[in-house]
CSV table of C-alpha atoms in Angstrom, one decimal:
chain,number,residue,atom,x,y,z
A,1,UNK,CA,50.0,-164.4,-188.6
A,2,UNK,CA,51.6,-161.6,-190.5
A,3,UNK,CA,52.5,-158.2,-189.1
A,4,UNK,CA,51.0,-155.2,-190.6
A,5,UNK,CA,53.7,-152.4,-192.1
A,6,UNK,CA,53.2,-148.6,-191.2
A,7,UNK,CA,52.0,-148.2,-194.6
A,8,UNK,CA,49.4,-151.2,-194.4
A,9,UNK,CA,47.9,-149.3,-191.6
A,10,UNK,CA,48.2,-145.7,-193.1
A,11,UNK,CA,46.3,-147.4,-196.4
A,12,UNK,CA,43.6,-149.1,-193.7
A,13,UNK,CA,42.9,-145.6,-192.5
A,14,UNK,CA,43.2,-143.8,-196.1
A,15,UNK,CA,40.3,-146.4,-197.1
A,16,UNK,CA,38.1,-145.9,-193.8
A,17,UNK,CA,37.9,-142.2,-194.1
A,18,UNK,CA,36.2,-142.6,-197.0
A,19,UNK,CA,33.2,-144.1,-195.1
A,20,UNK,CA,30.6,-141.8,-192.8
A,21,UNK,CA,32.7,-141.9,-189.5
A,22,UNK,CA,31.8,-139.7,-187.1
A,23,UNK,CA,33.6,-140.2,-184.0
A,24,UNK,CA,37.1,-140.8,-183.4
A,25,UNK,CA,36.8,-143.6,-181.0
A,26,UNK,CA,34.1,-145.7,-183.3
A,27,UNK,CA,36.5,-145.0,-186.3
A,28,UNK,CA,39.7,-146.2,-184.0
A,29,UNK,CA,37.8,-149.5,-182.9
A,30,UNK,CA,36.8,-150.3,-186.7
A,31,UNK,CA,40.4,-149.1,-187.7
A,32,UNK,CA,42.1,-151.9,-185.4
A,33,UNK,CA,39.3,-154.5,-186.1
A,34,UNK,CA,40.6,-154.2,-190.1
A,35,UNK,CA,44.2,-154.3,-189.2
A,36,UNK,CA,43.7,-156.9,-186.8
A,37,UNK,CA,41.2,-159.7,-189.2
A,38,UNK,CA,44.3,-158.6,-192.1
A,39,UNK,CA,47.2,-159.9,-190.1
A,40,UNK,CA,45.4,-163.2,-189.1
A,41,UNK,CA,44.3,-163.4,-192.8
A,42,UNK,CA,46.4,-165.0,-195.4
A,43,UNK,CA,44.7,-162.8,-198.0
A,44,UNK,CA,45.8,-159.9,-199.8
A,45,UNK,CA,45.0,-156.2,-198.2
A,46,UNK,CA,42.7,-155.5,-200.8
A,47,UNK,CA,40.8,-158.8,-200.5
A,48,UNK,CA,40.5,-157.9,-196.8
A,49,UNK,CA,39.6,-154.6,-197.4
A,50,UNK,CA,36.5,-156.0,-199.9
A,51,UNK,CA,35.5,-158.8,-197.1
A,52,UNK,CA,35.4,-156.3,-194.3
A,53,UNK,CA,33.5,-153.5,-196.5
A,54,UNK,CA,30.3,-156.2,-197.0
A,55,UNK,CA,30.3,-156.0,-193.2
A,56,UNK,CA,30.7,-152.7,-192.8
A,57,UNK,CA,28.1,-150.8,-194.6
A,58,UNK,CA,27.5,-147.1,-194.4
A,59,UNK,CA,24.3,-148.2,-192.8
A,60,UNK,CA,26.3,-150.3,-190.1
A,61,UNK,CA,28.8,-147.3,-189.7
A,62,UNK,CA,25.9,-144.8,-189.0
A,63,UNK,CA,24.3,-147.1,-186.7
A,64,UNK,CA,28.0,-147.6,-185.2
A,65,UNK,CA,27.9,-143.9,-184.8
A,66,UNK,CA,24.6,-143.7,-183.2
A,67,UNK,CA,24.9,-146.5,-180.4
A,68,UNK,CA,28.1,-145.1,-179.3
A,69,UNK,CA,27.0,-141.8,-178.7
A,70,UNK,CA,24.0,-143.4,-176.9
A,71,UNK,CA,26.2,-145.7,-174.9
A,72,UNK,CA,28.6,-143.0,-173.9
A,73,UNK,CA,25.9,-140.6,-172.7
A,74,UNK,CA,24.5,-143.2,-170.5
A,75,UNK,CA,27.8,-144.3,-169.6
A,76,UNK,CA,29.1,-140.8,-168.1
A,77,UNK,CA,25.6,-140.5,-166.2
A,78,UNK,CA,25.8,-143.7,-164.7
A,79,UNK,CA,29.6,-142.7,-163.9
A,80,UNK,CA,28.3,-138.9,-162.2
A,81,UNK,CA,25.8,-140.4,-160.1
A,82,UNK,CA,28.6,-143.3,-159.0
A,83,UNK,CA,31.0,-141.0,-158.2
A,84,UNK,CA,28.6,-138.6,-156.6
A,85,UNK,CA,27.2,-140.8,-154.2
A,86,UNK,CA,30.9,-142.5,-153.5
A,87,UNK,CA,31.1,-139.5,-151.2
A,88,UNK,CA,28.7,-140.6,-149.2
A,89,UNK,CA,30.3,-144.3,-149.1
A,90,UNK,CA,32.9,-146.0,-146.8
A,91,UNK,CA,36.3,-144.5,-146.3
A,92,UNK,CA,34.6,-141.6,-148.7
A,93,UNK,CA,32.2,-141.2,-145.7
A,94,UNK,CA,34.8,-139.7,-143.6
A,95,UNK,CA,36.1,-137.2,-145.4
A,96,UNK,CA,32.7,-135.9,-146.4
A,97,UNK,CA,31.4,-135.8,-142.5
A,98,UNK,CA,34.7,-134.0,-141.9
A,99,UNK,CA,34.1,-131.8,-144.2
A,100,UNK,CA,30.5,-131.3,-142.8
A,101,UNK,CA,31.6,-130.5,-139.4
A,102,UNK,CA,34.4,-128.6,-140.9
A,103,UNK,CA,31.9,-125.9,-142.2
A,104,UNK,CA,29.6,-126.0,-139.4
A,105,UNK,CA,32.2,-124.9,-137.3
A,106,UNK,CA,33.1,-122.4,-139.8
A,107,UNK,CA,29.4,-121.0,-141.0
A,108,UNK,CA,29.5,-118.4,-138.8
A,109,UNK,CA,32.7,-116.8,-140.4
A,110,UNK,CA,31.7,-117.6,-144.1
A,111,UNK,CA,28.5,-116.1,-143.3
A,112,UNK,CA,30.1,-112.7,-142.0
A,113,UNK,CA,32.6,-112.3,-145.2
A,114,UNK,CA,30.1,-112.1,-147.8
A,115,UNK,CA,32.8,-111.6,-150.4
A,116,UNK,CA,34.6,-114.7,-149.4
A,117,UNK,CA,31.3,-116.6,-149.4
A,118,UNK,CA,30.7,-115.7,-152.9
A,119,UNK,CA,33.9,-116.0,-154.1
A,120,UNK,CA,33.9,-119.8,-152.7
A,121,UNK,CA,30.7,-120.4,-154.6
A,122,UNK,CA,31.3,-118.8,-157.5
A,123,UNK,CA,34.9,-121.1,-157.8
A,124,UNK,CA,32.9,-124.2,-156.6
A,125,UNK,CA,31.1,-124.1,-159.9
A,126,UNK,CA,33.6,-122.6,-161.8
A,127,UNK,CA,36.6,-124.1,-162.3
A,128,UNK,CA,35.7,-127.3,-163.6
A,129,UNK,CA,32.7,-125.6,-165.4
A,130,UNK,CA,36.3,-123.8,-167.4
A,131,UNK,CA,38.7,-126.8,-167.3
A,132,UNK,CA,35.5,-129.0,-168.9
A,133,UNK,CA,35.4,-126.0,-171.6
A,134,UNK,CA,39.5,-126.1,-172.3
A,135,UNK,CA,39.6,-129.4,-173.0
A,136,UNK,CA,36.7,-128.9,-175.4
A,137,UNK,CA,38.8,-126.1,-177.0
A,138,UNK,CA,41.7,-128.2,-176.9
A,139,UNK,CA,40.4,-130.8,-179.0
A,140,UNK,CA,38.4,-128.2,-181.1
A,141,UNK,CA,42.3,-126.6,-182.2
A,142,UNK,CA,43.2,-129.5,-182.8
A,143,UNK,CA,40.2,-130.8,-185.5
A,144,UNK,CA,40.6,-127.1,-186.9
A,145,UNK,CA,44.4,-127.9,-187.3
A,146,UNK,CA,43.9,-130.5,-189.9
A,147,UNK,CA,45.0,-133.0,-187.4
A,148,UNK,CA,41.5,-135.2,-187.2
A,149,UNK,CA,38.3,-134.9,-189.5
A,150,UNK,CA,36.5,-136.2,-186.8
A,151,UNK,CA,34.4,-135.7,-183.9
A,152,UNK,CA,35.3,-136.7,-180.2
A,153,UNK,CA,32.6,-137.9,-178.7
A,154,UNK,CA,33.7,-137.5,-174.7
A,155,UNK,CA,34.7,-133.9,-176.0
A,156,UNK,CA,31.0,-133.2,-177.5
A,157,UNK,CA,29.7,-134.9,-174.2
A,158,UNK,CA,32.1,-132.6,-171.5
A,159,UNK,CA,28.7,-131.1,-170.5
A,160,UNK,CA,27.6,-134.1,-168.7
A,161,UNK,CA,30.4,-134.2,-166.7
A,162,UNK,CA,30.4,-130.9,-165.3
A,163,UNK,CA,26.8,-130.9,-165.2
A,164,UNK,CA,26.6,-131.0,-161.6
A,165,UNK,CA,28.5,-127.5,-161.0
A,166,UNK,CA,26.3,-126.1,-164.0
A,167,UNK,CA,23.4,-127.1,-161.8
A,168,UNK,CA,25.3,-126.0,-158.6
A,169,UNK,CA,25.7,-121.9,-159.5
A,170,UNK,CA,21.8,-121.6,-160.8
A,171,UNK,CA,20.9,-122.7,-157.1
A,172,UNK,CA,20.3,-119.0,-156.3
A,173,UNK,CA,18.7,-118.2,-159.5
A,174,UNK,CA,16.0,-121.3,-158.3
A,175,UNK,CA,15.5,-119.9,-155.1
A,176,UNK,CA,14.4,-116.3,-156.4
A,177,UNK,CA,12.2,-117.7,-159.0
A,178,UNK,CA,10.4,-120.3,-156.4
A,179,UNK,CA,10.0,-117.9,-153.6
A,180,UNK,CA,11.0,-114.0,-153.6
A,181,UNK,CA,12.9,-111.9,-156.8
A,182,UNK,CA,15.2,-110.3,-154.0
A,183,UNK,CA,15.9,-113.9,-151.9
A,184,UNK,CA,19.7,-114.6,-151.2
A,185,UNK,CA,20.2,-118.0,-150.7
A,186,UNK,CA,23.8,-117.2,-149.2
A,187,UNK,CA,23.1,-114.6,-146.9
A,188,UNK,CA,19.8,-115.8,-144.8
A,189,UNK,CA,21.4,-118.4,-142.0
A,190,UNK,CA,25.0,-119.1,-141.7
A,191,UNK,CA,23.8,-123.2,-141.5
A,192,UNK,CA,22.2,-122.4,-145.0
A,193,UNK,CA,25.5,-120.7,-146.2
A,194,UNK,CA,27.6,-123.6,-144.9
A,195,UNK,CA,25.5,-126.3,-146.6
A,196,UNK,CA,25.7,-124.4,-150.1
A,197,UNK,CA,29.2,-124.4,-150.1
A,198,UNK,CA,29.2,-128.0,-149.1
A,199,UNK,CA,27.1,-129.5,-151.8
A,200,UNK,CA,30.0,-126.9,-153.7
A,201,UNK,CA,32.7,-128.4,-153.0
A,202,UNK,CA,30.7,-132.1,-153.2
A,203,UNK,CA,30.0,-130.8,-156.7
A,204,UNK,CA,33.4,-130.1,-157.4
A,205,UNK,CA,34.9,-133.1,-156.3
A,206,UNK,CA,32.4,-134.9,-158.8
A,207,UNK,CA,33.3,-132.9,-161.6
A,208,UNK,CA,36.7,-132.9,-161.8
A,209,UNK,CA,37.1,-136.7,-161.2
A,210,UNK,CA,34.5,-136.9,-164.5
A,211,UNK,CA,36.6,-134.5,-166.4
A,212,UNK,CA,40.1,-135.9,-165.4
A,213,UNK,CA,38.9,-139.6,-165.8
A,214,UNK,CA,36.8,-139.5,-168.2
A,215,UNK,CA,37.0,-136.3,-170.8
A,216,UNK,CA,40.6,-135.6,-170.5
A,217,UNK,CA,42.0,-139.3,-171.1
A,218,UNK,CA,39.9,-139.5,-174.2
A,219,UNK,CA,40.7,-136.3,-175.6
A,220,UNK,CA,44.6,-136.1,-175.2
C-alpha cells in the first residue's frame, strides 16, 4: 500500500471537478474513495483514474447527487422530530415539566407585561430562525469567494432545521385566519400566554440543537 502525495490528491480533485458534482459532501466521499482504491492499487494514477471513471459516470454522479439530497432531507426530519420529542423523554422529562410549572406560576406576570410577552416570542422564533440564516450566508461568502464551486447540501437544507420556529411565529397569524381577523393569541388567558411561550422555548431548544449539530458542523 502506497501513500498518496499532496499533489496525487490535488490532481484527484483537479480531475473530479471536471464531472457534474453538486454537493460538497458527495464530491468529498467520491474524492477519498479515488484516493483511497489508488493507494491500495499498484497501478499508475492515471490507470486508476481510467478504472474509477467506468464506474463513475456522469449518470452515476447525478444520481449520487440526487440520493444524497433525498437522504439528507429525510435524515434532518427524522433528526427534528427525535430531538423534539426527546423533551418529552426521561431525564429530558424533567426539565420540560419544570419548565411547565415554571410558566404556570409565572403566566400571570407574562400576561400583564405585554411587551415582555412579545418580546419572548418574537426571540423564541427568532434567533435560530437568524443563526440558521448566518450560517447559510457564511457558507454562501465563502462559494462567492472562489473557495468551493460547490453546493453544501446541509447549508441548502438549514430550513428544515429551523422549521419548527418558522412554524412557531405564524401561530398567531393561524389563529386570526381560523377564527377572528382581530384575535390575539397572546393576550386572551394568561394559561394560553404561558403555553405559547412554552412550545417557544420547546421550539427553540429543537432548533438550535439541529443547527449546531447538524448545519453548523457540516458547513464549517
Amino acid at each position: 500500500m502506497k501513500s498518496i502525495t499532496t499533489q496525487d490528491l490535488q490532481t484527484i480533485q483537479n480531475h473530479l471537478l471536471q464531472k457534474p458534482f453538486k454537493y460538497e459532501e458527495v464530491f468529498d466521499e467520491v474524492l477519498d474513495h479515488y484516493a483511497t482504491s489508488y493507494e491500495q492499487s499498484d497501478d499508475t494514477l492515471d490507470q486508476v483514474l481510467s478504472d474509477l471513471d467506468n464506474e463513475f459516470t456522469y449518470s452515476k454522479i447525478n444520481s449520487l447527487n440526487a440520493k444524497y439530497f433525498d437522504d439528507l432531507r429525510k435524515h434532518l426530519r427524522q433528526t427534528h422530530w427525535s430531538i423534539f420529542f426527546g423533551n418529552f423523554k426521561w431525564p429530558n422529562l424533567l426539565y420540560t415539566l419544570a419548565c411547565v410549572a415554571g410558566f404556570i406560576l409565572i403566566s400571570p406576570i407574562l400576561f400583564e407585561s405585554k411587551t415582555l410577552t412579545k418580546f419572548l416570542f418574537g426571540a423564541f422564533g427568532a434567533i435560530p430562525t437568524f443563526l440558521g440564516l448566518y450560517f447559510y450566508l457564511k457558507w454562501g461568502v465563502k462559494r462567492m469567494s472562489g473557495k468551493t464551486k460547490l453546493k453544501n447540501a446541509h447549508a441548502e437544507l438549514f430550513g428544515m432545521a429551523v422549521g419548527f420556529s418558522i412554524f412557531y411565529m405564524q401561530i398567531p397569524t393561524f389563529g386570526r385566519l381560523i377564527y377572528h381577523e382581530n384575535m390575539k393569541m397572546l393576550e386572551l388567558h394568561p394559561l394560553l400566554t404561558a403555553g405559547l411561550l412554552l412550545i417557544g422555548l420547546v421550539s427553540l431548544s429543537t432548533s438550535m440543537k439541529m443547527i449546531m449539530t447538524k448545519i453548523k458542523p457540516a458547513i464549517n
